[in-house]
Tab-separated table of C-alpha atoms and ligand atoms in Angstrom:
chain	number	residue	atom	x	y	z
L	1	UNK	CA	-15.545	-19.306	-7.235
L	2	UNK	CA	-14.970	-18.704	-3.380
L	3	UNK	CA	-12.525	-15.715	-2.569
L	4	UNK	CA	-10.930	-14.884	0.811
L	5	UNK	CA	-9.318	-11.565	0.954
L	6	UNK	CA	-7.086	-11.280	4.226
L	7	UNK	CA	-7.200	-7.901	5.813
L	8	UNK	CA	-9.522	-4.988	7.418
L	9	UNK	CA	-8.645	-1.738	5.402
L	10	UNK	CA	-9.853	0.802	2.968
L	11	UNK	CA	-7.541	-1.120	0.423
L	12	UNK	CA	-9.638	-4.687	1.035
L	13	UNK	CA	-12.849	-3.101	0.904
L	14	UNK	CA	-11.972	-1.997	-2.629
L	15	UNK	CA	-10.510	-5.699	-3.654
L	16	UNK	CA	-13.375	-7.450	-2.326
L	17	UNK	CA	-15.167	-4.302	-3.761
L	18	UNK	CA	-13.909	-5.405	-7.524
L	19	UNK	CA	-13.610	-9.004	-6.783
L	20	UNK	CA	-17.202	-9.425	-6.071
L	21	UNK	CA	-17.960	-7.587	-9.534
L	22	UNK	CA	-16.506	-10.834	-11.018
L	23	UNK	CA	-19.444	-12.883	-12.706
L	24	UNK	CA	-17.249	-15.908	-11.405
L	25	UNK	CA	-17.474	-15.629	-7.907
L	26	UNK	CA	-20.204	-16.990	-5.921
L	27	UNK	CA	-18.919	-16.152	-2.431
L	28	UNK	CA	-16.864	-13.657	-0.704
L	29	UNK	CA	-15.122	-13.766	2.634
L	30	UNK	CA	-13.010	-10.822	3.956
L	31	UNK	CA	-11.384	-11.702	7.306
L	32	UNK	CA	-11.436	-9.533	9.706
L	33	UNK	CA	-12.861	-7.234	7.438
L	34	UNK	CA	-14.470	-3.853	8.586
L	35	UNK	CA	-18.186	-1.888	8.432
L	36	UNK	CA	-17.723	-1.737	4.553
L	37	UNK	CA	-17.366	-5.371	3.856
L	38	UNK	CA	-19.810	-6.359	5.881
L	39	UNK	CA	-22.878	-5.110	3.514
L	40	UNK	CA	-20.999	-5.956	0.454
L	41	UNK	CA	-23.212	-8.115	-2.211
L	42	UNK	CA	-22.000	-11.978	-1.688
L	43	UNK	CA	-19.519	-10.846	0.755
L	44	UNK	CA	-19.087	-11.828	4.529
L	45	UNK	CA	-16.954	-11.057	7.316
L	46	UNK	CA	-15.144	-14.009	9.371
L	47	UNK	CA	-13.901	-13.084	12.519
L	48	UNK	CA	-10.427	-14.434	12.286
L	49	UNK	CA	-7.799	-11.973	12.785
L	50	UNK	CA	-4.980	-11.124	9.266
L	51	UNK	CA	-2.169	-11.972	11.835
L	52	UNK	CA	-3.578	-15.471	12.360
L	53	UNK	CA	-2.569	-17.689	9.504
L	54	UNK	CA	-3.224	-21.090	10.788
L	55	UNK	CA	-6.696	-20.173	11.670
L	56	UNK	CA	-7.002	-18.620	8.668
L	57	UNK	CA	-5.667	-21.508	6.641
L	58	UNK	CA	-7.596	-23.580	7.985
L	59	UNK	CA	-10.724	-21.546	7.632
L	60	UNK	CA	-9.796	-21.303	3.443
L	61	UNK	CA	-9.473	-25.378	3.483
L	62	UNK	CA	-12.846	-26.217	5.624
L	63	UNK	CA	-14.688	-23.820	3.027
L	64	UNK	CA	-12.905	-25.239	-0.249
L	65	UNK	CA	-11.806	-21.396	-1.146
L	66	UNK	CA	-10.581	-21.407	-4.470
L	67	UNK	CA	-8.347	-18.398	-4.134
L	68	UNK	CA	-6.860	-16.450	-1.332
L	69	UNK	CA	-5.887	-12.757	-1.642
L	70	UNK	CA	-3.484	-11.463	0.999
L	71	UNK	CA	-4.176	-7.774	1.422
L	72	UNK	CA	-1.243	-6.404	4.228
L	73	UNK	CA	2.312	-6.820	3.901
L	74	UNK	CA	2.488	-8.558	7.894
L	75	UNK	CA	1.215	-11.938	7.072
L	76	UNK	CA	3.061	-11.923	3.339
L	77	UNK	CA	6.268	-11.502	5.539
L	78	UNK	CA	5.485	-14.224	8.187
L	79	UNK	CA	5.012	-16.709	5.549
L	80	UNK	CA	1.350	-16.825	4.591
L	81	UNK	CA	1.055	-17.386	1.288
L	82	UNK	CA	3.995	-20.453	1.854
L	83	UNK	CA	1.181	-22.002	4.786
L	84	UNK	CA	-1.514	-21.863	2.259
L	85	UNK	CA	0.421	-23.423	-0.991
L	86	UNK	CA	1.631	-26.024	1.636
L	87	UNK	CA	-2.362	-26.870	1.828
L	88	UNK	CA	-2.816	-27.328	-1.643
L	89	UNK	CA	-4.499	-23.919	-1.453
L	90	UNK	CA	-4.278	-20.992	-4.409
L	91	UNK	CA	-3.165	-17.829	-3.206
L	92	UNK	CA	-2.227	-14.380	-4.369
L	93	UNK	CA	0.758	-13.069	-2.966
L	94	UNK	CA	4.609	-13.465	-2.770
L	95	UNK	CA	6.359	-15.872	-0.669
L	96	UNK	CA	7.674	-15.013	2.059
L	97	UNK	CA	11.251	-15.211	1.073
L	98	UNK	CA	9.826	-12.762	-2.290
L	99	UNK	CA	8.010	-10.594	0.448
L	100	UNK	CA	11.245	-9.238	1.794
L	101	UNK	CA	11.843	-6.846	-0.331
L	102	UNK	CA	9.223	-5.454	1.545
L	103	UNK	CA	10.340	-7.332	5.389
L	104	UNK	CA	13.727	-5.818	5.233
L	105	UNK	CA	15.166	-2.901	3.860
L	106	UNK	CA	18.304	-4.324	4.351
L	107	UNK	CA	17.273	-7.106	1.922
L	108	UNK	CA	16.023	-5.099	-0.543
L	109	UNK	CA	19.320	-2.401	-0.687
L	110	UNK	CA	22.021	-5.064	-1.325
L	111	UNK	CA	19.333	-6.877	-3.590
L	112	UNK	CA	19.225	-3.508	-5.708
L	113	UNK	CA	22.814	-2.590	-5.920
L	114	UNK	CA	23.363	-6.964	-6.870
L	115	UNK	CA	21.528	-5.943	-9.954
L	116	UNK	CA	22.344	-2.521	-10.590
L	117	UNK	CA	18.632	-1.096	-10.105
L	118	UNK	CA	19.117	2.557	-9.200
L	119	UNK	CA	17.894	3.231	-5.627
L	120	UNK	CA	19.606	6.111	-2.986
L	121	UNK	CA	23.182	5.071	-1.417
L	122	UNK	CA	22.972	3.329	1.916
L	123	UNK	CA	24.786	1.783	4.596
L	124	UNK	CA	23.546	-1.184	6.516
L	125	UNK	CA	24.557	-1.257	10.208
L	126	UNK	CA	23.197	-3.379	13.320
L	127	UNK	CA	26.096	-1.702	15.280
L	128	UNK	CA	25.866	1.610	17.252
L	129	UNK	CA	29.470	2.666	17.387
L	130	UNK	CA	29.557	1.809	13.801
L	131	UNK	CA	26.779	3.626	12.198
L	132	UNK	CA	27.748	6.512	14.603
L	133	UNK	CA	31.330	6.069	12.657
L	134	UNK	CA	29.544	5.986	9.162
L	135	UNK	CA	27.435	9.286	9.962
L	136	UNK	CA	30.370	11.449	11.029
L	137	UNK	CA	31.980	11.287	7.458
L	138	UNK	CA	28.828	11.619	5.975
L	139	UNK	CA	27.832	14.744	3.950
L	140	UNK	CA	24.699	16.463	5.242
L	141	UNK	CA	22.008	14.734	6.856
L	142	UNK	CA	20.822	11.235	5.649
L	143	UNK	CA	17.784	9.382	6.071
L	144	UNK	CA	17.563	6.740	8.750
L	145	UNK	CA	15.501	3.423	8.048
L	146	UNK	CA	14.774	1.007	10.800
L	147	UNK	CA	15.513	-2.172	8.240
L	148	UNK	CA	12.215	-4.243	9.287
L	149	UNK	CA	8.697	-3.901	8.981
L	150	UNK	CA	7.506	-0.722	11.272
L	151	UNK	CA	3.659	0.314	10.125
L	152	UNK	CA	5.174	3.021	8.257
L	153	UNK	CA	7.093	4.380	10.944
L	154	UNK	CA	10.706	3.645	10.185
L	155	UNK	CA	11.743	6.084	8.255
L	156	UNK	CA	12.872	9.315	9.527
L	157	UNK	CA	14.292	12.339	7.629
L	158	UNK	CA	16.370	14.232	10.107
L	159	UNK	CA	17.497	17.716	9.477
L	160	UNK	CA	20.919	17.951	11.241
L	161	UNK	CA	23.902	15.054	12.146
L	162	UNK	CA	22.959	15.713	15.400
L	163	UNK	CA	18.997	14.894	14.657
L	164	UNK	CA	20.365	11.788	12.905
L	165	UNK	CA	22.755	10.190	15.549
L	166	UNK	CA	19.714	10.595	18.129
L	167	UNK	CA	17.659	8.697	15.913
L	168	UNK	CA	20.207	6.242	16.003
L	169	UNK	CA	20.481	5.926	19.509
L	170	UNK	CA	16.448	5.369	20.034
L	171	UNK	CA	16.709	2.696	17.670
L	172	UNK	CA	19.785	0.826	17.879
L	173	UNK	CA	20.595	1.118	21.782
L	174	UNK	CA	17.192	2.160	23.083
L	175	UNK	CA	15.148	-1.037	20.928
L	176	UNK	CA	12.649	2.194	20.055
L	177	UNK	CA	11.189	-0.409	16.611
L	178	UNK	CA	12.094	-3.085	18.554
L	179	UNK	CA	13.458	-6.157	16.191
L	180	UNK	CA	12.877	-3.574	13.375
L	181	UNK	CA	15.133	-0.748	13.999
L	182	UNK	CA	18.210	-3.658	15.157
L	183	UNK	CA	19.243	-3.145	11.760
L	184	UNK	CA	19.441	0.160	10.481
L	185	UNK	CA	20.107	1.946	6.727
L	186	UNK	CA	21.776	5.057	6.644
L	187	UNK	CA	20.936	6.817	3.158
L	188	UNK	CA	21.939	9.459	1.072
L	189	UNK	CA	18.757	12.008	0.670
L	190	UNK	CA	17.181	12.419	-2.296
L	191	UNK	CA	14.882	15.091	-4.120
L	192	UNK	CA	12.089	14.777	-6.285
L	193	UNK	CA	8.378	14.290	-6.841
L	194	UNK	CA	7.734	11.036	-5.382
L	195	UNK	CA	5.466	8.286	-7.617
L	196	UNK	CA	4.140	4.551	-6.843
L	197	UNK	CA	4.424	2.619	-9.482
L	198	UNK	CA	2.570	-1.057	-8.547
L	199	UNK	CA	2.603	-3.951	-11.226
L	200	UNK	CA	0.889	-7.342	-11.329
L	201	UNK	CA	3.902	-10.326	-11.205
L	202	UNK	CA	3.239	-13.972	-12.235
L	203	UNK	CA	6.715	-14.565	-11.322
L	204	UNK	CA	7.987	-13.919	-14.695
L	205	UNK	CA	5.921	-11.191	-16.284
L	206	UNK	CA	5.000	-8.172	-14.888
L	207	UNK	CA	2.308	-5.588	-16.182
L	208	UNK	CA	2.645	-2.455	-14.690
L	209	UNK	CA	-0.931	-0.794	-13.252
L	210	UNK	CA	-0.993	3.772	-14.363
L	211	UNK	CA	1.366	5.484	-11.768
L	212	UNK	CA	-0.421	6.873	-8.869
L	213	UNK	CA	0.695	9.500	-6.306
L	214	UNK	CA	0.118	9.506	-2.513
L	215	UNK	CA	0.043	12.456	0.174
L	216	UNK	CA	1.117	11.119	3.090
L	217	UNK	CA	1.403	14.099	5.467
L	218	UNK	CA	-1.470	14.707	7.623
L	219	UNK	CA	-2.401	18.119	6.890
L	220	UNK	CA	-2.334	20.356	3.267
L	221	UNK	CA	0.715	21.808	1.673
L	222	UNK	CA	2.293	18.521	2.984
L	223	UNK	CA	2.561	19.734	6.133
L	224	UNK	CA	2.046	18.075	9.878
L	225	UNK	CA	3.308	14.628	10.407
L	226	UNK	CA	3.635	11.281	8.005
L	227	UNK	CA	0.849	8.887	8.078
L	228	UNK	CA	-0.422	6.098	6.289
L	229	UNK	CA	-1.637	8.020	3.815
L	230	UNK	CA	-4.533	10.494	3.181
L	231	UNK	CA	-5.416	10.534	0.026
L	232	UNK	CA	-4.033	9.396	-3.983
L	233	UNK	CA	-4.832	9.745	-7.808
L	234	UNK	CA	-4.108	7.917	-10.660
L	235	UNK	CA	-2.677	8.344	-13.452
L	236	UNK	CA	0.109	10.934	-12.561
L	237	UNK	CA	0.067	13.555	-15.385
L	238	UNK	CA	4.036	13.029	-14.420
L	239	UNK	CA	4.213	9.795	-15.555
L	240	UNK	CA	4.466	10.010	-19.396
L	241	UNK	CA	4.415	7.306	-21.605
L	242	UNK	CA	8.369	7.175	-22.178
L	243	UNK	CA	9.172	7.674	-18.204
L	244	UNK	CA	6.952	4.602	-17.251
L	245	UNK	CA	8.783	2.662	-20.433
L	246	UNK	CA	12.111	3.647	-18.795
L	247	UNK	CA	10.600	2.813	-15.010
L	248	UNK	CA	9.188	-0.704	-16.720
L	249	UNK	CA	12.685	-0.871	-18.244
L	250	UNK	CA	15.436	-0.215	-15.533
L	251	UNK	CA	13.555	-1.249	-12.403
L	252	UNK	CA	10.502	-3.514	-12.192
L	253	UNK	CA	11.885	-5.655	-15.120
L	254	UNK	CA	14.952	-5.988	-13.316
L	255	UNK	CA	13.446	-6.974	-10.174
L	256	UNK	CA	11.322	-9.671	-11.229
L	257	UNK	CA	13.847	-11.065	-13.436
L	258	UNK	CA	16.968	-10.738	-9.996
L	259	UNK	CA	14.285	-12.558	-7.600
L	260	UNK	CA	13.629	-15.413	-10.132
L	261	UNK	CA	17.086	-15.761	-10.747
L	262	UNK	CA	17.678	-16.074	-7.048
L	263	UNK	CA	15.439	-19.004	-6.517
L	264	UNK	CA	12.324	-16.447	-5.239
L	265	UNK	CA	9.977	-15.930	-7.972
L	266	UNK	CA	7.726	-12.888	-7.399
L	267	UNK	CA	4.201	-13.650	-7.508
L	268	UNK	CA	1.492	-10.565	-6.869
L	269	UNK	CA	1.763	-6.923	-6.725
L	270	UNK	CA	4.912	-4.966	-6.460
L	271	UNK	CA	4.832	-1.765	-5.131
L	272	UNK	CA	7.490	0.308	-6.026
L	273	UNK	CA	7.714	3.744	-3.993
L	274	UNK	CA	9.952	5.653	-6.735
L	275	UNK	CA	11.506	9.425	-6.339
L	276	UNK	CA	11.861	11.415	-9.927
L	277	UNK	CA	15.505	12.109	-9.219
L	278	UNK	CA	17.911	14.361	-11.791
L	279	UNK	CA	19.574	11.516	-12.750
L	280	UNK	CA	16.102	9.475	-13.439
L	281	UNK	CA	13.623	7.518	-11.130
L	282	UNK	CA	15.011	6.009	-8.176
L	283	UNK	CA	13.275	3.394	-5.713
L	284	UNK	CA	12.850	4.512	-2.331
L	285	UNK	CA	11.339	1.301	-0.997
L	286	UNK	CA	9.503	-2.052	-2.467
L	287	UNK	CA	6.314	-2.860	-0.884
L	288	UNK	CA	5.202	-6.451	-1.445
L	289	UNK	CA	1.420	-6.064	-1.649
L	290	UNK	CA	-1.021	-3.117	-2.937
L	291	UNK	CA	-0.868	0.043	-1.572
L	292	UNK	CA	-3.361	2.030	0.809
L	293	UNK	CA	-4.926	4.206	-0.209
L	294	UNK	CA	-3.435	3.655	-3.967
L	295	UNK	CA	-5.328	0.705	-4.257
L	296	UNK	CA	-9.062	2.618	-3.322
L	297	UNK	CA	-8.037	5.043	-7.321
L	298	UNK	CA	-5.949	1.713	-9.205
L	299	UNK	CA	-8.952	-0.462	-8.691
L	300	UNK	CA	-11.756	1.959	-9.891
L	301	UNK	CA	-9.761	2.277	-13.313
L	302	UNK	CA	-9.525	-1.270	-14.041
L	303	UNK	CA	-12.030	-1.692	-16.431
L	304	UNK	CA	-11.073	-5.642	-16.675
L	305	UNK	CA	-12.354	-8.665	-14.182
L	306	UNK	CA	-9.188	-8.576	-11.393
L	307	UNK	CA	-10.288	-12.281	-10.414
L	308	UNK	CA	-9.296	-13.037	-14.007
L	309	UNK	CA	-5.766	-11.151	-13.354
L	310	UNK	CA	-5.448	-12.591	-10.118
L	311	UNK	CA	-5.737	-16.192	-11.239
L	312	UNK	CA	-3.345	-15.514	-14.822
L	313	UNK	CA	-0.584	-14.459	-11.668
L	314	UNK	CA	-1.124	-17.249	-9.385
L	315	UNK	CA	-0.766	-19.598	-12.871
L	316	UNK	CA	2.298	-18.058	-14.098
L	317	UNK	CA	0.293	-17.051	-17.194
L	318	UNK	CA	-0.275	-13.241	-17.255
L	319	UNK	CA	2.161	-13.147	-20.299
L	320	UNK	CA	-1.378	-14.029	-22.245
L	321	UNK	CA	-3.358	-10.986	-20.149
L	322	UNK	CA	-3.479	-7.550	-21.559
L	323	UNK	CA	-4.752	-5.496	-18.773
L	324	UNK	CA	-7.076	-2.955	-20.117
L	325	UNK	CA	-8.152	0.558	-17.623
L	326	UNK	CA	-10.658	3.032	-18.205
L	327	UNK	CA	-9.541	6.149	-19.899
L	328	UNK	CA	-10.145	8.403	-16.767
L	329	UNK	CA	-8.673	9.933	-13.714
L	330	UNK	CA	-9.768	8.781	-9.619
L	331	UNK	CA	-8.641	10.874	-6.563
L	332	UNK	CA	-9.301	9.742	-3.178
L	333	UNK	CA	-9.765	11.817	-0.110
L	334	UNK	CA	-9.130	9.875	3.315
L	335	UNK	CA	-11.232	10.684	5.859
L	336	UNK	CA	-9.535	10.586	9.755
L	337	UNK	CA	-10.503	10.154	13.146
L	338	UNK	CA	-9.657	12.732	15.359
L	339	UNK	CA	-6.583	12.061	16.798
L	340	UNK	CA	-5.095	10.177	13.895
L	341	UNK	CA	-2.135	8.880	13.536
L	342	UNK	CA	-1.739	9.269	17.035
L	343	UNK	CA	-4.457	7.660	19.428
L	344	UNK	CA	-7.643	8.109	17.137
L	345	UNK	CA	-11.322	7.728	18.709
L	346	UNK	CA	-13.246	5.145	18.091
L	347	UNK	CA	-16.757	4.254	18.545
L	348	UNK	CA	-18.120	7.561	16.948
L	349	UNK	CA	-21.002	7.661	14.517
L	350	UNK	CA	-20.508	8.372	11.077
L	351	UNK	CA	-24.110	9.139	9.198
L	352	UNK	CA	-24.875	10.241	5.483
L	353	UNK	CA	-22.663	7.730	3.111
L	354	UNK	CA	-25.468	6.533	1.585
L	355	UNK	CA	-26.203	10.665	0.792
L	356	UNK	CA	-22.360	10.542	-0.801
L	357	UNK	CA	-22.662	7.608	-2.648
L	358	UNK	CA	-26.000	9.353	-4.398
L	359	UNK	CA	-23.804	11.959	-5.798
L	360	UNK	CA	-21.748	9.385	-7.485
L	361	UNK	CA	-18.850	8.481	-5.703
L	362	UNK	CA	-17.332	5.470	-4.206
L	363	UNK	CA	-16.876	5.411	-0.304
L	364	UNK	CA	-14.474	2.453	1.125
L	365	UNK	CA	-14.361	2.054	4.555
L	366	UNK	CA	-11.542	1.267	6.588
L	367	UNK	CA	-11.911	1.875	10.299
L	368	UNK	CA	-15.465	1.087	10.710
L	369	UNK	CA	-17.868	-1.312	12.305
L	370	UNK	CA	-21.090	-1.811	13.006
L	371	UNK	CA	-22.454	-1.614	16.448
L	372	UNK	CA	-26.634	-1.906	16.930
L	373	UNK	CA	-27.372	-0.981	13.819
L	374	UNK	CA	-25.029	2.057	13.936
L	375	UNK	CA	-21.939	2.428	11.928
L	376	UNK	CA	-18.999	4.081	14.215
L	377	UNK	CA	-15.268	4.793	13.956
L	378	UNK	CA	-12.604	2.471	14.603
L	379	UNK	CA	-9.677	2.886	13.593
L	380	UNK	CA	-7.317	6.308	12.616
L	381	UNK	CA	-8.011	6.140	8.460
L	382	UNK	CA	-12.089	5.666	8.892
L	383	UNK	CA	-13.141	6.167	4.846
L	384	UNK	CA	-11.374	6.698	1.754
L	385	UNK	CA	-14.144	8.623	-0.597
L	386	UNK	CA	-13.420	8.271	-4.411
L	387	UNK	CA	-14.165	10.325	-7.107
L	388	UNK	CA	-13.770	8.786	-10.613
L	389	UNK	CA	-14.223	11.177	-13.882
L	390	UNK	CA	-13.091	11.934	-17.401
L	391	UNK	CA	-10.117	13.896	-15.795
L	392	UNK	CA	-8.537	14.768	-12.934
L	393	UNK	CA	-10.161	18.435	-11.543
L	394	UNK	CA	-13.696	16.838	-11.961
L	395	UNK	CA	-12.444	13.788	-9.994
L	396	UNK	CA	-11.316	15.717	-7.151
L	397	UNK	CA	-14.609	17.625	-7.334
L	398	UNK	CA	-16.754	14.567	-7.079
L	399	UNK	CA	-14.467	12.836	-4.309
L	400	UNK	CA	-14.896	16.403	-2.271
L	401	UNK	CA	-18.816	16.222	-3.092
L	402	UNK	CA	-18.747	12.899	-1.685
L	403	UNK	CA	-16.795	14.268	1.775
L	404	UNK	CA	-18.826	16.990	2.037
L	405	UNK	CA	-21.767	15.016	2.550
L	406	UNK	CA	-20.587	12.235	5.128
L	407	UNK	CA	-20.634	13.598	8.767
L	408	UNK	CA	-18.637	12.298	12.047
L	409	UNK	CA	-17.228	14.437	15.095
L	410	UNK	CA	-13.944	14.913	14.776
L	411	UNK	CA	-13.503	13.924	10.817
L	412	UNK	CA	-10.334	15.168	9.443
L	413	UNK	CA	-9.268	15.294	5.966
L	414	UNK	CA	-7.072	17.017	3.711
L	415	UNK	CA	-8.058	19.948	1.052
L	416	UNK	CA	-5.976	19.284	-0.774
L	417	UNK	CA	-6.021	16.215	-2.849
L	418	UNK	CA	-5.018	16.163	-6.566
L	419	UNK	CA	-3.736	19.471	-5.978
L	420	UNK	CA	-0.161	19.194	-7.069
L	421	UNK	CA	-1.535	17.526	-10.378
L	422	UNK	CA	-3.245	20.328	-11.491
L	423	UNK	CA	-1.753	22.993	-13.306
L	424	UNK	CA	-2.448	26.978	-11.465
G	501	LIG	P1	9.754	4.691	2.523
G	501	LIG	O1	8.890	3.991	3.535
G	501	LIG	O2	11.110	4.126	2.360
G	501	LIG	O3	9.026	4.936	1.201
G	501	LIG	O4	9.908	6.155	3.083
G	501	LIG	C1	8.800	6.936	3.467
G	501	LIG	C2	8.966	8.314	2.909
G	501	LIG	O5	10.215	8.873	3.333
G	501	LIG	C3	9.025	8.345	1.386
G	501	LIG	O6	7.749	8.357	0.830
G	501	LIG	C4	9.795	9.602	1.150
G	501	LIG	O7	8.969	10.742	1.267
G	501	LIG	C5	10.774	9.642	2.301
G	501	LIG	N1	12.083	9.064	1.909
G	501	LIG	C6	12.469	7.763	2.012
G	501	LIG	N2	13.715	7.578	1.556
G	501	LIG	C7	14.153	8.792	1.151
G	501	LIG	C8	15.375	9.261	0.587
G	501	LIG	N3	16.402	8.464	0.347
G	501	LIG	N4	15.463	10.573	0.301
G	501	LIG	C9	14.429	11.421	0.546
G	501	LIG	N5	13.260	11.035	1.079
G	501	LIG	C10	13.104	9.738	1.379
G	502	LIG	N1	0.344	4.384	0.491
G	502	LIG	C1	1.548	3.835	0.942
G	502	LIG	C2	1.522	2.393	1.194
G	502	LIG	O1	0.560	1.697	0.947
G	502	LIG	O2	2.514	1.885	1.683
């Protein structure tokens, strides 16, 4: 078989990382791809940006790919995986009308109170004067969502009225997301340990991958500011047996049986970013696509071929699939430019991964490339080092072996990872 995996991050160097293991495929392409992909075994980089669908449509049909995996959430939400069924072509991912649950916020809120799947209370608003309204009767201080997609960005937790009516301002009269923050949700805050729960969907059936759990503040003790996320582990020792029956149960059941219901069938991972509330697990946000860097721990455990789990969703036949993972633990530790998430350097050299990967570890690159021989930065998340053992503390031992070794100016990473899963 000939694969295409769409995107240039940690999280596609670990697909195209498992897809390759497939005995089934012959040929790998990863477009744009980054430093990692490029020295993968039957894998090759195409130069064709993840934003450019014709091109990359028509690259998939000139090269008879057999399947196309669509790694972001951007070109899911313009309508990629729509161009490529158009062409005859096989391709795992939702539609675009399925993808937003991820596209808008707005979408996905009524969509969850339609069919009673417990989420936070919000108000939708595209009007300033309005929302302003809303917030003065409101108890506290909410969370404000821009509604569209925002790289992570559009959600802000301020702590006073006042915080929260500024943030209004920026993004409903001062176009601060631009299209994103026109519409805006204002939501009730909640508390709780926060878990992503992502499942594989054939439309009909879903089978739910073990829960993971994200850091996604820059520095330890969950301090500094949000980013895309700097390290995960799977499984969560807070996701027992019964909770993900009752998560399985009241949410991602419900959501793949609404959206077929509704004439949008959900085909591909769902993501759902759940908070352990009092009152039981609640979903912060859908994301239509695997998660970074949940994906670079999920992927490690699957002790199955994911070409053969890709194919049973793209054929509406994963009712016949029993997914089967490794009885261990994976952390991984994300390794920043300086800078990061602001303006992060680039074009710095990062030596010794070879040295990691000796001590047994997995290292997936994300904002690499190679230049003369030389692998440098490029990007804010640069590597995502993995650590997969018989439980969790030795996992975040070997991932931390694996950091220790690999060497660029400027490298920063969190201590921390795992931490809050480990009892003392
Ligand atoms: P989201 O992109 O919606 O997952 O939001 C990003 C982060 O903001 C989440 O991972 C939570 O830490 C936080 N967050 C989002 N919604 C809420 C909420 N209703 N209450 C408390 N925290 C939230
Ligand atoms: N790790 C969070 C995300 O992929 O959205």
């Amino acid at each position: 078989m000939r694969i295409l995996v769409i995107g240039n991050g940690g999280r596609e160097h670990a697909l195209a990382w498992k897809i390759g293991q497939s005995p089934r495929v012959t040929q790998l392409w990863v477009a744009p791809g980054n430093g990692g992909t490029a020295h993968l075994l039957k894998c090759e980089n195409v130069p064709v940006a993840a934003g450019d669908l014709a091109a990359l449509r028509d690259f998939a049909v000139q090269n008879r790919v057999d399947l196309t995996v669509v790694g972001p959430e951007a070109p899911l939400v313009e309508g990629a995986v729509d161009l490529f069924r158009e062409a005859g072509l096989a391709v795992f991912g939702p539609s675009r009308a399925a993808a937003q649950m991820e596209g808008s916020k707005a979408f996905s809120k009524a969509f969850m109170l339609r069919h009673a799947i417990p989420t936070a209370q919000a108000a939708t608003f595209d009007d300033f004067d309005e929302a302003t309204r809303y917030l003065r009767g409101f108890d506290g201080a909410p969370v404000i969502k821009a509604s569209g997609l925002a790289a992570g960005k559009g959600v802000i937790l301020p702590n006073t009225r006042a915080e929260a009516a500024a943030v209004l301002q920026t993004m409903l009269l001062e176009g601060q997301f631009g299209e994103a923050g026109k519409t805006v949700l204002i939501e009730e805050k909640l508390k709780g340990p926060e878990l992503s729960v992502l499942a594989f969907c054939d439309g009909k059936t879903a089978r739910l991958m073990p829960a993971a759990q994200d850091h996604k503040r820059l520095m330890d003790d969950d301090l500094g500011p949000n980013t895309g996320g700097m390290g995960a582990f799977a499984p969560s020792p807070l996701a027992s047996p019964g909770l993900m029956a009752e998560i399985e149960a009241t949410i991602v059941r419900p959501t793949l049986a609404g959206l077929a219901a509704e004439g949008m069938p959900y085909v591909g991972v769902l993501y759902a970013g759940l908070m352990l509330t009092e009152q039981g697990p609640k979903v912060l946000e859908y994301n239509c696509r695997f998660g970074d860097p949940e994906t670079q721990v999920l992927l490690p455990l699957l002790a199955g071929d994911l070409v053969e789990v890709m194919l049973a969703c793209v054929e509406g036949r994963l009712a016949e699939v029993e997914l089967a993972w490794r009885d261990e633990a994976a952390v991984t530790v994300v390794m920043a430019a300086r800078g990061y998430p602001g303006e992060p350097e680039a074009g710095v050299p990062i030596t010794q991964i070879d040295a990691a990967e000796a001590t047994g570890c997995l290292v997936f690159q994300a904002g690499t490339k190679w230049k003369d021989e030389r692998l440098l930065t490029n990007g804010g998340r640069v590597l995502a080092v993995t650590g997969v053992a018989a439980s969790l503390p030795q996992a975040v031992r070997k991932a931390y072996a694996g950091v220790d070794r690999i060497h660029f100016n400027g490298a920063q990473y969190r201590k921390d990872i795992g931490r809050k899963a480990i009892a003392g």
